mmCIF file with all atom_site columns, C-alpha atoms in Angstrom:
data_model
loop_
_atom_site.group_PDB
_atom_site.id
_atom_site.type_symbol
_atom_site.label_atom_id
_atom_site.label_alt_id
_atom_site.label_comp_id
_atom_site.label_asym_id
_atom_site.label_entity_id
_atom_site.label_seq_id
_atom_site.pdbx_PDB_ins_code
_atom_site.Cartn_x
_atom_site.Cartn_y
_atom_site.Cartn_z
_atom_site.occupancy
_atom_site.B_iso_or_equiv
_atom_site.pdbx_formal_charge
_atom_site.auth_seq_id
_atom_site.auth_comp_id
_atom_site.auth_asym_id
_atom_site.auth_atom_id
_atom_site.pdbx_PDB_model_num
ATOM 1   C CA . UNK A 1 1   ? -204.595 73.319  153.423 1.00 50.00 ? 1   UNK A CA 1
ATOM 2   C CA . UNK A 1 2   ? -201.927 76.409  153.477 1.00 86.00 ? 2   UNK A CA 1
ATOM 3   C CA . UNK A 1 3   ? -200.582 77.120  157.064 1.00 91.00 ? 3   UNK A CA 1
ATOM 4   C CA . UNK A 1 4   ? -201.598 80.980  156.921 1.00 94.00 ? 4   UNK A CA 1
ATOM 5   C CA . UNK A 1 5   ? -204.920 79.792  156.080 1.00 94.00 ? 5   UNK A CA 1
ATOM 6   C CA . UNK A 1 6   ? -205.751 77.718  158.683 1.00 94.00 ? 6   UNK A CA 1
ATOM 7   C CA . UNK A 1 7   ? -209.109 78.729  160.543 1.00 93.00 ? 7   UNK A CA 1
ATOM 8   C CA . UNK A 1 8   ? -208.627 79.311  164.501 1.00 93.00 ? 8   UNK A CA 1
ATOM 9   C CA . UNK A 1 9   ? -210.999 80.328  167.292 1.00 91.00 ? 9   UNK A CA 1
ATOM 10  C CA . UNK A 1 10  ? -210.269 83.623  169.222 1.00 91.00 ? 10  UNK A CA 1
ATOM 11  C CA . UNK A 1 11  ? -212.500 85.276  172.020 1.00 90.00 ? 11  UNK A CA 1
ATOM 12  C CA . UNK A 1 12  ? -214.191 87.168  169.524 1.00 88.00 ? 12  UNK A CA 1
ATOM 13  C CA . UNK A 1 13  ? -214.890 84.138  166.531 1.00 90.00 ? 13  UNK A CA 1
ATOM 14  C CA . UNK A 1 14  ? -212.740 82.668  164.296 1.00 92.00 ? 14  UNK A CA 1
ATOM 15  C CA . UNK A 1 15  ? -210.439 83.613  161.764 1.00 93.00 ? 15  UNK A CA 1
ATOM 16  C CA . UNK A 1 16  ? -207.647 82.662  159.703 1.00 95.00 ? 16  UNK A CA 1
ATOM 17  C CA . UNK A 1 17  ? -204.360 82.156  161.411 1.00 96.00 ? 17  UNK A CA 1
ATOM 18  C CA . UNK A 1 18  ? -202.371 84.629  159.174 1.00 96.00 ? 18  UNK A CA 1
ATOM 19  C CA . UNK A 1 19  ? -203.526 86.954  156.875 1.00 96.00 ? 19  UNK A CA 1
ATOM 20  C CA . UNK A 1 20  ? -201.159 90.031  155.180 1.00 95.00 ? 20  UNK A CA 1
ATOM 21  C CA . UNK A 1 21  ? -202.343 93.334  155.321 1.00 94.00 ? 21  UNK A CA 1
ATOM 22  C CA . UNK A 1 22  ? -200.957 96.744  154.256 1.00 90.00 ? 22  UNK A CA 1
ATOM 23  C CA . UNK A 1 23  ? -199.139 98.579  151.469 1.00 88.00 ? 23  UNK A CA 1
ATOM 24  C CA . UNK A 1 24  ? -195.685 98.403  150.035 1.00 91.00 ? 24  UNK A CA 1
ATOM 25  C CA . UNK A 1 25  ? -193.371 101.273 149.347 1.00 90.00 ? 25  UNK A CA 1
ATOM 26  C CA . UNK A 1 26  ? -191.301 101.435 146.633 1.00 91.00 ? 26  UNK A CA 1
ATOM 27  C CA . UNK A 1 27  ? -189.074 103.912 148.819 1.00 91.00 ? 27  UNK A CA 1
ATOM 28  C CA . UNK A 1 28  ? -188.176 100.815 150.753 1.00 90.00 ? 28  UNK A CA 1
ATOM 29  C CA . UNK A 1 29  ? -185.400 98.376  149.862 1.00 94.00 ? 29  UNK A CA 1
ATOM 30  C CA . UNK A 1 30  ? -186.840 94.909  148.403 1.00 93.00 ? 30  UNK A CA 1
ATOM 31  C CA . UNK A 1 31  ? -184.959 93.417  151.576 1.00 93.00 ? 31  UNK A CA 1
ATOM 32  C CA . UNK A 1 32  ? -187.278 95.609  154.033 1.00 94.00 ? 32  UNK A CA 1
ATOM 33  C CA . UNK A 1 33  ? -190.646 95.023  151.981 1.00 95.00 ? 33  UNK A CA 1
ATOM 34  C CA . UNK A 1 34  ? -190.076 91.243  152.213 1.00 95.00 ? 34  UNK A CA 1
ATOM 35  C CA . UNK A 1 35  ? -189.057 91.625  155.971 1.00 95.00 ? 35  UNK A CA 1
ATOM 36  C CA . UNK A 1 36  ? -192.313 93.445  156.318 1.00 95.00 ? 36  UNK A CA 1
ATOM 37  C CA . UNK A 1 37  ? -194.089 90.858  154.451 1.00 96.00 ? 37  UNK A CA 1
ATOM 38  C CA . UNK A 1 38  ? -192.950 87.939  156.582 1.00 96.00 ? 38  UNK A CA 1
ATOM 39  C CA . UNK A 1 39  ? -193.448 89.752  159.586 1.00 97.00 ? 39  UNK A CA 1
ATOM 40  C CA . UNK A 1 40  ? -197.271 88.881  158.715 1.00 97.00 ? 40  UNK A CA 1
ATOM 41  C CA . UNK A 1 41  ? -196.752 85.611  159.347 1.00 96.00 ? 41  UNK A CA 1
ATOM 42  C CA . UNK A 1 42  ? -193.422 85.315  161.344 1.00 96.00 ? 42  UNK A CA 1
ATOM 43  C CA . UNK A 1 43  ? -192.161 83.548  158.561 1.00 95.00 ? 43  UNK A CA 1
ATOM 44  C CA . UNK A 1 44  ? -188.496 82.830  157.454 1.00 94.00 ? 44  UNK A CA 1
ATOM 45  C CA . UNK A 1 45  ? -186.790 82.945  153.702 1.00 93.00 ? 45  UNK A CA 1
ATOM 46  C CA . UNK A 1 46  ? -184.213 80.631  152.606 1.00 91.00 ? 46  UNK A CA 1
ATOM 47  C CA . UNK A 1 47  ? -182.257 79.859  149.509 1.00 86.00 ? 47  UNK A CA 1
ATOM 48  C CA . UNK A 1 48  ? -181.893 76.259  148.774 1.00 80.00 ? 48  UNK A CA 1
ATOM 49  C CA . UNK A 1 49  ? -181.493 74.324  145.482 1.00 79.00 ? 49  UNK A CA 1
ATOM 50  C CA . UNK A 1 50  ? -181.397 77.654  143.517 1.00 86.00 ? 50  UNK A CA 1
ATOM 51  C CA . UNK A 1 51  ? -184.866 78.782  144.914 1.00 87.00 ? 51  UNK A CA 1
ATOM 52  C CA . UNK A 1 52  ? -185.776 81.287  147.709 1.00 90.00 ? 52  UNK A CA 1
ATOM 53  C CA . UNK A 1 53  ? -188.329 79.235  149.722 1.00 91.00 ? 53  UNK A CA 1
ATOM 54  C CA . UNK A 1 54  ? -191.002 81.185  152.312 1.00 93.00 ? 54  UNK A CA 1
ATOM 55  C CA . UNK A 1 55  ? -192.151 79.481  155.425 1.00 93.00 ? 55  UNK A CA 1
ATOM 56  C CA . UNK A 1 56  ? -194.626 80.816  157.717 1.00 95.00 ? 56  UNK A CA 1
ATOM 57  C CA . UNK A 1 57  ? -194.626 80.275  161.746 1.00 95.00 ? 57  UNK A CA 1
ATOM 58  C CA . UNK A 1 58  ? -196.023 76.751  161.725 1.00 94.00 ? 58  UNK A CA 1
ATOM 59  C CA . UNK A 1 59  ? -194.835 73.130  162.096 1.00 95.00 ? 59  UNK A CA 1
ATOM 60  C CA . UNK A 1 60  ? -193.843 70.792  159.286 1.00 93.00 ? 60  UNK A CA 1
ATOM 61  C CA . UNK A 1 61  ? -193.184 67.159  159.284 1.00 94.00 ? 61  UNK A CA 1
ATOM 62  C CA . UNK A 1 62  ? -189.420 66.080  159.444 1.00 95.00 ? 62  UNK A CA 1
ATOM 63  C CA . UNK A 1 63  ? -187.771 65.540  155.874 1.00 89.00 ? 63  UNK A CA 1
ATOM 64  C CA . UNK A 1 64  ? -185.360 63.156  156.780 1.00 95.00 ? 64  UNK A CA 1
ATOM 65  C CA . UNK A 1 65  ? -184.259 60.903  159.311 1.00 97.00 ? 65  UNK A CA 1
ATOM 66  C CA . UNK A 1 66  ? -180.698 60.007  160.515 1.00 97.00 ? 66  UNK A CA 1
ATOM 67  C CA . UNK A 1 67  ? -179.042 57.890  163.328 1.00 97.00 ? 67  UNK A CA 1
ATOM 68  C CA . UNK A 1 68  ? -175.611 57.213  164.801 1.00 96.00 ? 68  UNK A CA 1
ATOM 69  C CA . UNK A 1 69  ? -174.259 55.907  161.657 1.00 96.00 ? 69  UNK A CA 1
ATOM 70  C CA . UNK A 1 70  ? -174.630 59.026  159.643 1.00 96.00 ? 70  UNK A CA 1
ATOM 71  C CA . UNK A 1 71  ? -172.606 60.831  162.424 1.00 96.00 ? 71  UNK A CA 1
ATOM 72  C CA . UNK A 1 72  ? -168.584 61.225  161.138 1.00 94.00 ? 72  UNK A CA 1
ATOM 73  C CA . UNK A 1 73  ? -167.232 63.540  164.471 1.00 93.00 ? 73  UNK A CA 1
ATOM 74  C CA . UNK A 1 74  ? -168.019 64.807  167.186 1.00 94.00 ? 74  UNK A CA 1
ATOM 75  C CA . UNK A 1 75  ? -171.436 66.372  167.983 1.00 96.00 ? 75  UNK A CA 1
ATOM 76  C CA . UNK A 1 76  ? -170.908 70.084  169.650 1.00 96.00 ? 76  UNK A CA 1
ATOM 77  C CA . UNK A 1 77  ? -173.791 70.774  171.932 1.00 97.00 ? 77  UNK A CA 1
ATOM 78  C CA . UNK A 1 78  ? -175.178 74.190  173.153 1.00 96.00 ? 78  UNK A CA 1
ATOM 79  C CA . UNK A 1 79  ? -178.047 73.095  175.518 1.00 94.00 ? 79  UNK A CA 1
ATOM 80  C CA . UNK A 1 80  ? -179.486 76.766  176.215 1.00 92.00 ? 80  UNK A CA 1
ATOM 81  C CA . UNK A 1 81  ? -179.843 80.121  174.498 1.00 90.00 ? 81  UNK A CA 1
ATOM 82  C CA . UNK A 1 82  ? -177.793 82.558  175.997 1.00 89.00 ? 82  UNK A CA 1
ATOM 83  C CA . UNK A 1 83  ? -179.884 84.630  178.711 1.00 87.00 ? 83  UNK A CA 1
ATOM 84  C CA . UNK A 1 84  ? -179.337 87.455  176.465 1.00 86.00 ? 84  UNK A CA 1
ATOM 85  C CA . UNK A 1 85  ? -181.287 86.018  173.768 1.00 90.00 ? 85  UNK A CA 1
ATOM 86  C CA . UNK A 1 86  ? -184.108 84.504  175.750 1.00 94.00 ? 86  UNK A CA 1
ATOM 87  C CA . UNK A 1 87  ? -187.316 85.958  176.507 1.00 97.00 ? 87  UNK A CA 1
ATOM 88  C CA . UNK A 1 88  ? -190.570 85.687  178.612 1.00 96.00 ? 88  UNK A CA 1
ATOM 89  C CA . UNK A 1 89  ? -192.596 88.253  177.372 1.00 97.00 ? 89  UNK A CA 1
ATOM 90  C CA . UNK A 1 90  ? -193.273 89.854  173.878 1.00 97.00 ? 90  UNK A CA 1
ATOM 91  C CA . UNK A 1 91  ? -194.576 93.461  173.065 1.00 97.00 ? 91  UNK A CA 1
ATOM 92  C CA . UNK A 1 92  ? -195.259 95.230  169.849 1.00 97.00 ? 92  UNK A CA 1
ATOM 93  C CA . UNK A 1 93  ? -197.193 97.145  167.587 1.00 97.00 ? 93  UNK A CA 1
ATOM 94  C CA . UNK A 1 94  ? -199.855 96.042  164.933 1.00 97.00 ? 94  UNK A CA 1
ATOM 95  C CA . UNK A 1 95  ? -201.937 98.390  162.519 1.00 96.00 ? 95  UNK A CA 1
ATOM 96  C CA . UNK A 1 96  ? -204.981 99.398  164.267 1.00 95.00 ? 96  UNK A CA 1
ATOM 97  C CA . UNK A 1 97  ? -208.366 99.587  161.500 1.00 94.00 ? 97  UNK A CA 1
ATOM 98  C CA . UNK A 1 98  ? -210.073 101.349 164.776 1.00 93.00 ? 98  UNK A CA 1
ATOM 99  C CA . UNK A 1 99  ? -207.165 103.689 165.482 1.00 93.00 ? 99  UNK A CA 1
ATOM 100 C CA . UNK A 1 100 ? -207.191 105.035 161.663 1.00 92.00 ? 100 UNK A CA 1
ATOM 101 C CA . UNK A 1 101 ? -204.629 102.419 160.958 1.00 93.00 ? 101 UNK A CA 1
ATOM 102 C CA . UNK A 1 102 ? -201.611 103.624 162.900 1.00 94.00 ? 102 UNK A CA 1
ATOM 103 C CA . UNK A 1 103 ? -199.231 101.362 164.618 1.00 95.00 ? 103 UNK A CA 1
ATOM 104 C CA . UNK A 1 104 ? -200.734 100.568 167.703 1.00 96.00 ? 104 UNK A CA 1
ATOM 105 C CA . UNK A 1 105 ? -199.491 98.629  171.022 1.00 97.00 ? 105 UNK A CA 1
ATOM 106 C CA . UNK A 1 106 ? -201.355 95.409  171.291 1.00 96.00 ? 106 UNK A CA 1
ATOM 107 C CA . UNK A 1 107 ? -201.491 93.761  174.820 1.00 95.00 ? 107 UNK A CA 1
ATOM 108 C CA . UNK A 1 108 ? -198.024 92.159  175.750 1.00 95.00 ? 108 UNK A CA 1
ATOM 109 C CA . UNK A 1 109 ? -198.172 88.510  175.941 1.00 95.00 ? 109 UNK A CA 1
ATOM 110 C CA . UNK A 1 110 ? -196.242 86.918  178.528 1.00 94.00 ? 110 UNK A CA 1
ATOM 111 C CA . UNK A 1 111 ? -195.351 83.277  179.949 1.00 94.00 ? 111 UNK A CA 1
ATOM 112 C CA . UNK A 1 112 ? -194.993 83.296  183.691 1.00 94.00 ? 112 UNK A CA 1
ATOM 113 C CA . UNK A 1 113 ? -193.845 79.793  183.729 1.00 94.00 ? 113 UNK A CA 1
ATOM 114 C CA . UNK A 1 114 ? -190.902 80.647  181.420 1.00 95.00 ? 114 UNK A CA 1
ATOM 115 C CA . UNK A 1 115 ? -190.024 83.191  183.646 1.00 96.00 ? 115 UNK A CA 1
ATOM 116 C CA . UNK A 1 116 ? -190.574 81.678  187.025 1.00 96.00 ? 116 UNK A CA 1
ATOM 117 C CA . UNK A 1 117 ? -188.885 78.770  186.431 1.00 94.00 ? 117 UNK A CA 1
ATOM 118 C CA . UNK A 1 118 ? -186.388 79.283  183.508 1.00 94.00 ? 118 UNK A CA 1
ATOM 119 C CA . UNK A 1 119 ? -185.826 83.062  183.965 1.00 94.00 ? 119 UNK A CA 1
ATOM 120 C CA . UNK A 1 120 ? -185.119 83.182  188.002 1.00 93.00 ? 120 UNK A CA 1
ATOM 121 C CA . UNK A 1 121 ? -188.296 85.625  188.060 1.00 94.00 ? 121 UNK A CA 1
ATOM 122 C CA . UNK A 1 122 ? -186.685 88.139  185.449 1.00 95.00 ? 122 UNK A CA 1
ATOM 123 C CA . UNK A 1 123 ? -188.823 89.669  183.088 1.00 96.00 ? 123 UNK A CA 1
ATOM 124 C CA . UNK A 1 124 ? -187.208 89.472  179.974 1.00 96.00 ? 124 UNK A CA 1
ATOM 125 C CA . UNK A 1 125 ? -188.715 91.474  177.082 1.00 96.00 ? 125 UNK A CA 1
ATOM 126 C CA . UNK A 1 126 ? -188.433 91.425  173.445 1.00 97.00 ? 126 UNK A CA 1
ATOM 127 C CA . UNK A 1 127 ? -189.796 94.119  171.146 1.00 97.00 ? 127 UNK A CA 1
ATOM 128 C CA . UNK A 1 128 ? -191.875 93.600  167.652 1.00 97.00 ? 128 UNK A CA 1
ATOM 129 C CA . UNK A 1 129 ? -193.412 95.361  164.969 1.00 97.00 ? 129 UNK A CA 1
ATOM 130 C CA . UNK A 1 130 ? -195.899 93.799  162.910 1.00 97.00 ? 130 UNK A CA 1
ATOM 131 C CA . UNK A 1 131 ? -196.533 96.853  160.204 1.00 96.00 ? 131 UNK A CA 1
ATOM 132 C CA . UNK A 1 132 ? -198.752 93.953  157.740 1.00 97.00 ? 132 UNK A CA 1
ATOM 133 C CA . UNK A 1 133 ? -200.856 92.669  160.965 1.00 97.00 ? 133 UNK A CA 1
ATOM 134 C CA . UNK A 1 134 ? -204.471 94.539  161.412 1.00 96.00 ? 134 UNK A CA 1
ATOM 135 C CA . UNK A 1 135 ? -205.832 92.474  164.045 1.00 96.00 ? 135 UNK A CA 1
ATOM 136 C CA . UNK A 1 136 ? -205.365 92.783  167.798 1.00 95.00 ? 136 UNK A CA 1
ATOM 137 C CA . UNK A 1 137 ? -205.972 88.860  168.316 1.00 96.00 ? 137 UNK A CA 1
ATOM 138 C CA . UNK A 1 138 ? -203.488 88.040  165.238 1.00 97.00 ? 138 UNK A CA 1
ATOM 139 C CA . UNK A 1 139 ? -200.584 89.982  166.673 1.00 97.00 ? 139 UNK A CA 1
ATOM 140 C CA . UNK A 1 140 ? -201.030 88.096  170.237 1.00 96.00 ? 140 UNK A CA 1
ATOM 141 C CA . UNK A 1 141 ? -200.853 85.160  168.485 1.00 96.00 ? 141 UNK A CA 1
ATOM 142 C CA . UNK A 1 142 ? -197.963 85.767  166.754 1.00 97.00 ? 142 UNK A CA 1
ATOM 143 C CA . UNK A 1 143 ? -196.051 86.671  169.661 1.00 97.00 ? 143 UNK A CA 1
ATOM 144 C CA . UNK A 1 144 ? -197.791 83.610  171.868 1.00 96.00 ? 144 UNK A CA 1
ATOM 145 C CA . UNK A 1 145 ? -196.061 81.432  169.076 1.00 96.00 ? 145 UNK A CA 1
ATOM 146 C CA . UNK A 1 146 ? -192.444 83.244  168.983 1.00 96.00 ? 146 UNK A CA 1
ATOM 147 C CA . UNK A 1 147 ? -192.498 82.703  172.840 1.00 96.00 ? 147 UNK A CA 1
ATOM 148 C CA . UNK A 1 148 ? -193.158 78.929  172.646 1.00 96.00 ? 148 UNK A CA 1
ATOM 149 C CA . UNK A 1 149 ? -190.691 78.328  169.492 1.00 96.00 ? 149 UNK A CA 1
ATOM 150 C CA . UNK A 1 150 ? -187.777 80.486  171.079 1.00 95.00 ? 150 UNK A CA 1
ATOM 151 C CA . UNK A 1 151 ? -188.078 78.270  173.995 1.00 96.00 ? 151 UNK A CA 1
ATOM 152 C CA . UNK A 1 152 ? -186.743 75.016  172.198 1.00 96.00 ? 152 UNK A CA 1
ATOM 153 C CA . UNK A 1 153 ? -183.074 76.210  173.058 1.00 94.00 ? 153 UNK A CA 1
ATOM 154 C CA . UNK A 1 154 ? -180.852 73.776  172.053 1.00 96.00 ? 154 UNK A CA 1
ATOM 155 C CA . UNK A 1 155 ? -178.398 74.029  169.441 1.00 96.00 ? 155 UNK A CA 1
ATOM 156 C CA . UNK A 1 156 ? -175.765 71.809  167.624 1.00 97.00 ? 156 UNK A CA 1
ATOM 157 C CA . UNK A 1 157 ? -173.452 70.994  165.165 1.00 97.00 ? 157 UNK A CA 1
ATOM 158 C CA . UNK A 1 158 ? -173.448 67.921  163.876 1.00 97.00 ? 158 UNK A CA 1
ATOM 159 C CA . UNK A 1 159 ? -170.875 66.306  160.990 1.00 95.00 ? 159 UNK A CA 1
ATOM 160 C CA . UNK A 1 160 ? -172.723 63.924  158.960 1.00 95.00 ? 160 UNK A CA 1
ATOM 161 C CA . UNK A 1 161 ? -171.772 61.737  156.005 1.00 94.00 ? 161 UNK A CA 1
ATOM 162 C CA . UNK A 1 162 ? -172.713 62.040  152.625 1.00 93.00 ? 162 UNK A CA 1
ATOM 163 C CA . UNK A 1 163 ? -176.818 61.339  153.373 1.00 94.00 ? 163 UNK A CA 1
ATOM 164 C CA . UNK A 1 164 ? -176.781 64.772  154.586 1.00 94.00 ? 164 UNK A CA 1
ATOM 165 C CA . UNK A 1 165 ? -176.147 66.510  151.128 1.00 92.00 ? 165 UNK A CA 1
ATOM 166 C CA . UNK A 1 166 ? -180.030 66.268  150.121 1.00 90.00 ? 166 UNK A CA 1
ATOM 167 C CA . UNK A 1 167 ? -180.874 68.151  153.610 1.00 93.00 ? 167 UNK A CA 1
ATOM 168 C CA . UNK A 1 168 ? -181.786 72.185  152.887 1.00 91.00 ? 168 UNK A CA 1
ATOM 169 C CA . UNK A 1 169 ? -181.634 75.060  155.413 1.00 92.00 ? 169 UNK A CA 1
ATOM 170 C CA . UNK A 1 170 ? -185.185 75.401  157.145 1.00 92.00 ? 170 UNK A CA 1
ATOM 171 C CA . UNK A 1 171 ? -185.515 71.907  156.553 1.00 93.00 ? 171 UNK A CA 1
ATOM 172 C CA . UNK A 1 172 ? -186.562 69.482  159.625 1.00 96.00 ? 172 UNK A CA 1
ATOM 173 C CA . UNK A 1 173 ? -184.755 66.318  160.755 1.00 97.00 ? 173 UNK A CA 1
ATOM 174 C CA . UNK A 1 174 ? -185.337 63.452  162.991 1.00 97.00 ? 174 UNK A CA 1
ATOM 175 C CA . UNK A 1 175 ? -181.974 62.583  164.783 1.00 98.00 ? 175 UNK A CA 1
ATOM 176 C CA . UNK A 1 176 ? -181.590 59.161  166.728 1.00 98.00 ? 176 UNK A CA 1
ATOM 177 C CA . UNK A 1 177 ? -178.038 58.833  168.594 1.00 97.00 ? 177 UNK A CA 1
ATOM 178 C CA . UNK A 1 178 ? -177.953 56.497  171.464 1.00 96.00 ? 178 UNK A CA 1
ATOM 179 C CA . UNK A 1 179 ? -175.453 57.755  173.452 1.00 95.00 ? 179 UNK A CA 1
ATOM 180 C CA . UNK A 1 180 ? -177.620 60.522  173.785 1.00 96.00 ? 180 UNK A CA 1
ATOM 181 C CA . UNK A 1 181 ? -180.686 59.254  174.276 1.00 97.00 ? 181 UNK A CA 1
ATOM 182 C CA . UNK A 1 182 ? -181.907 61.146  171.285 1.00 97.00 ? 182 UNK A CA 1
ATOM 183 C CA . UNK A 1 183 ? -184.833 58.648  169.692 1.00 97.00 ? 183 UNK A CA 1
ATOM 184 C CA . UNK A 1 184 ? -186.295 60.783  166.445 1.00 97.00 ? 184 UNK A CA 1
ATOM 185 C CA . UNK A 1 185 ? -185.284 63.840  168.257 1.00 97.00 ? 185 UNK A CA 1
ATOM 186 C CA . UNK A 1 186 ? -186.465 66.847  165.958 1.00 98.00 ? 186 UNK A CA 1
ATOM 187 C CA . UNK A 1 187 ? -184.644 69.349  164.477 1.00 98.00 ? 187 UNK A CA 1
ATOM 188 C CA . UNK A 1 188 ? -184.720 72.417  162.146 1.00 96.00 ? 188 UNK A CA 1
ATOM 189 C CA . UNK A 1 189 ? -181.929 73.072  159.977 1.00 96.00 ? 189 UNK A CA 1
ATOM 190 C CA . UNK A 1 190 ? -180.239 76.603  160.615 1.00 95.00 ? 190 UNK A CA 1
ATOM 191 C CA . UNK A 1 191 ? -176.850 76.169  158.749 1.00 93.00 ? 191 UNK A CA 1
ATOM 192 C CA . UNK A 1 192 ? -175.391 73.688  156.285 1.00 91.00 ? 192 UNK A CA 1
ATOM 193 C CA . UNK A 1 193 ? -171.530 73.382  155.215 1.00 92.00 ? 193 UNK A CA 1
ATOM 194 C CA . UNK A 1 194 ? -169.423 71.291  153.572 1.00 91.00 ? 194 UNK A CA 1
ATOM 195 C CA . UNK A 1 195 ? -165.738 70.935  154.197 1.00 86.00 ? 195 UNK A CA 1
ATOM 196 C CA . UNK A 1 196 ? -163.377 67.838  152.435 1.00 84.00 ? 196 UNK A CA 1
ATOM 197 C CA . UNK A 1 197 ? -162.172 67.478  156.007 1.00 80.00 ? 197 UNK A CA 1
ATOM 198 C CA . UNK A 1 198 ? -165.253 67.060  157.976 1.00 79.00 ? 198 UNK A CA 1
ATOM 199 C CA . UNK A 1 199 ? -167.686 66.282  155.435 1.00 86.00 ? 199 UNK A CA 1
ATOM 200 C CA . UNK A 1 200 ? -171.511 68.022  155.940 1.00 93.00 ? 200 UNK A CA 1
ATOM 201 C CA . UNK A 1 201 ? -171.514 70.199  159.057 1.00 95.00 ? 201 UNK A CA 1
ATOM 202 C CA . UNK A 1 202 ? -175.313 70.771  159.980 1.00 96.00 ? 202 UNK A CA 1
ATOM 203 C CA . UNK A 1 203 ? -176.242 73.070  162.588 1.00 97.00 ? 203 UNK A CA 1
ATOM 204 C CA . UNK A 1 204 ? -179.592 72.393  163.954 1.00 98.00 ? 204 UNK A CA 1
ATOM 205 C CA . UNK A 1 205 ? -182.295 73.778  166.509 1.00 97.00 ? 205 UNK A CA 1
ATOM 206 C CA . UNK A 1 206 ? -184.137 71.695  168.291 1.00 97.00 ? 206 UNK A CA 1
ATOM 207 C CA . UNK A 1 207 ? -187.882 71.660  167.281 1.00 97.00 ? 207 UNK A CA 1
ATOM 208 C CA . UNK A 1 208 ? -191.393 70.816  168.412 1.00 96.00 ? 208 UNK A CA 1
ATOM 209 C CA . UNK A 1 209 ? -194.597 70.386  166.994 1.00 95.00 ? 209 UNK A CA 1
ATOM 210 C CA . UNK A 1 210 ? -196.147 71.359  170.414 1.00 95.00 ? 210 UNK A CA 1
ATOM 211 C CA . UNK A 1 211 ? -194.533 74.807  170.534 1.00 96.00 ? 211 UNK A CA 1
ATOM 212 C CA . UNK A 1 212 ? -195.971 76.132  167.155 1.00 96.00 ? 212 UNK A CA 1
ATOM 213 C CA . UNK A 1 213 ? -199.629 75.177  168.699 1.00 94.00 ? 213 UNK A CA 1
ATOM 214 C CA . UNK A 1 214 ? -202.304 77.943  168.350 1.00 93.00 ? 214 UNK A CA 1
ATOM 215 C CA . UNK A 1 215 ? -203.732 79.591  171.575 1.00 90.00 ? 215 UNK A CA 1
ATOM 216 C CA . UNK A 1 216 ? -206.500 77.165  172.245 1.00 81.00 ? 216 UNK A CA 1
ATOM 217 C CA . UNK A 1 217 ? -208.626 79.221  174.995 1.00 70.00 ? 217 UNK A CA 1
ATOM 218 C CA . UNK A 1 218 ? -209.836 82.834  175.634 1.00 68.00 ? 218 UNK A CA 1
ATOM 219 C CA . UNK A 1 219 ? -207.264 82.585  178.336 1.00 72.00 ? 219 UNK A CA 1
ATOM 220 C CA . UNK A 1 220 ? -204.295 82.531  175.971 1.00 81.00 ? 220 UNK A CA 1
ATOM 221 C CA . UNK A 1 221 ? -205.410 86.142  174.715 1.00 85.00 ? 221 UNK A CA 1
ATOM 222 C CA . UNK A 1 222 ? -205.327 89.136  176.504 1.00 79.00 ? 222 UNK A CA 1
#
C-alpha cells in the first residue's frame, strides 16, 4: 500500500495520510511546482541511477546492511544539530476550504519535551507553507512528523569500501560498528561521493522508524 494512501485516525474521523490538492501555475518554474507538490507529503526528490525518485515523509525499511569491516577510515561524527537548525514548534499555513481556499494558519504544533529538555526551555520556531494541503489535521500531521524526524540529530561521514557503490541517496541503511556501540543503527543516506584516495564517502543522518509515527490520539492534534 502506498505510504500516502494509508488510512489514519483524526478527531474528525478517518482520512488518508497525505493527499495533494491544488492547482499548478505555468507562471511558476518547474522547480517551484515540484516543491509545492512535495510539500503535500513532506516529500523529497533525489536523482539516482538515471532516475528521479520521490519519497513521502514515511518510513521505509533499510535497503542494505554494513559492518565495521566495510569502513575503511575514520568516521566523522556530528552528535547533534546546530541550535540554529533545531526547532520545537512548527507554525504555518494551509489552504482552507472553509475560508474560500485562502492560505490560513493552522494551529501550531509544539513538542514541549524537546523545548524543556533539549532546548533549555527556549521556543525554537519553524515556519512552513502547505499550498497543496486543504485539511487542518493533515497540516498538523505533517508538522508533527517534521518535529520528530528533525529530532534525529546525529550526522556522520563514513568512508566505505566498494560495497557502498550500490547505495543511493535517500535510501536507508543499517550500520554496525562495535567501537561505537552501533548495532544495526539506522541511517538515511544524505550524500554519496567517490574519490580514489578515500573510497566511497557516505554522508549519513541518524534515523528511526518511531520518528515517522502518525499522531495516535486526539491529544496529538489541536
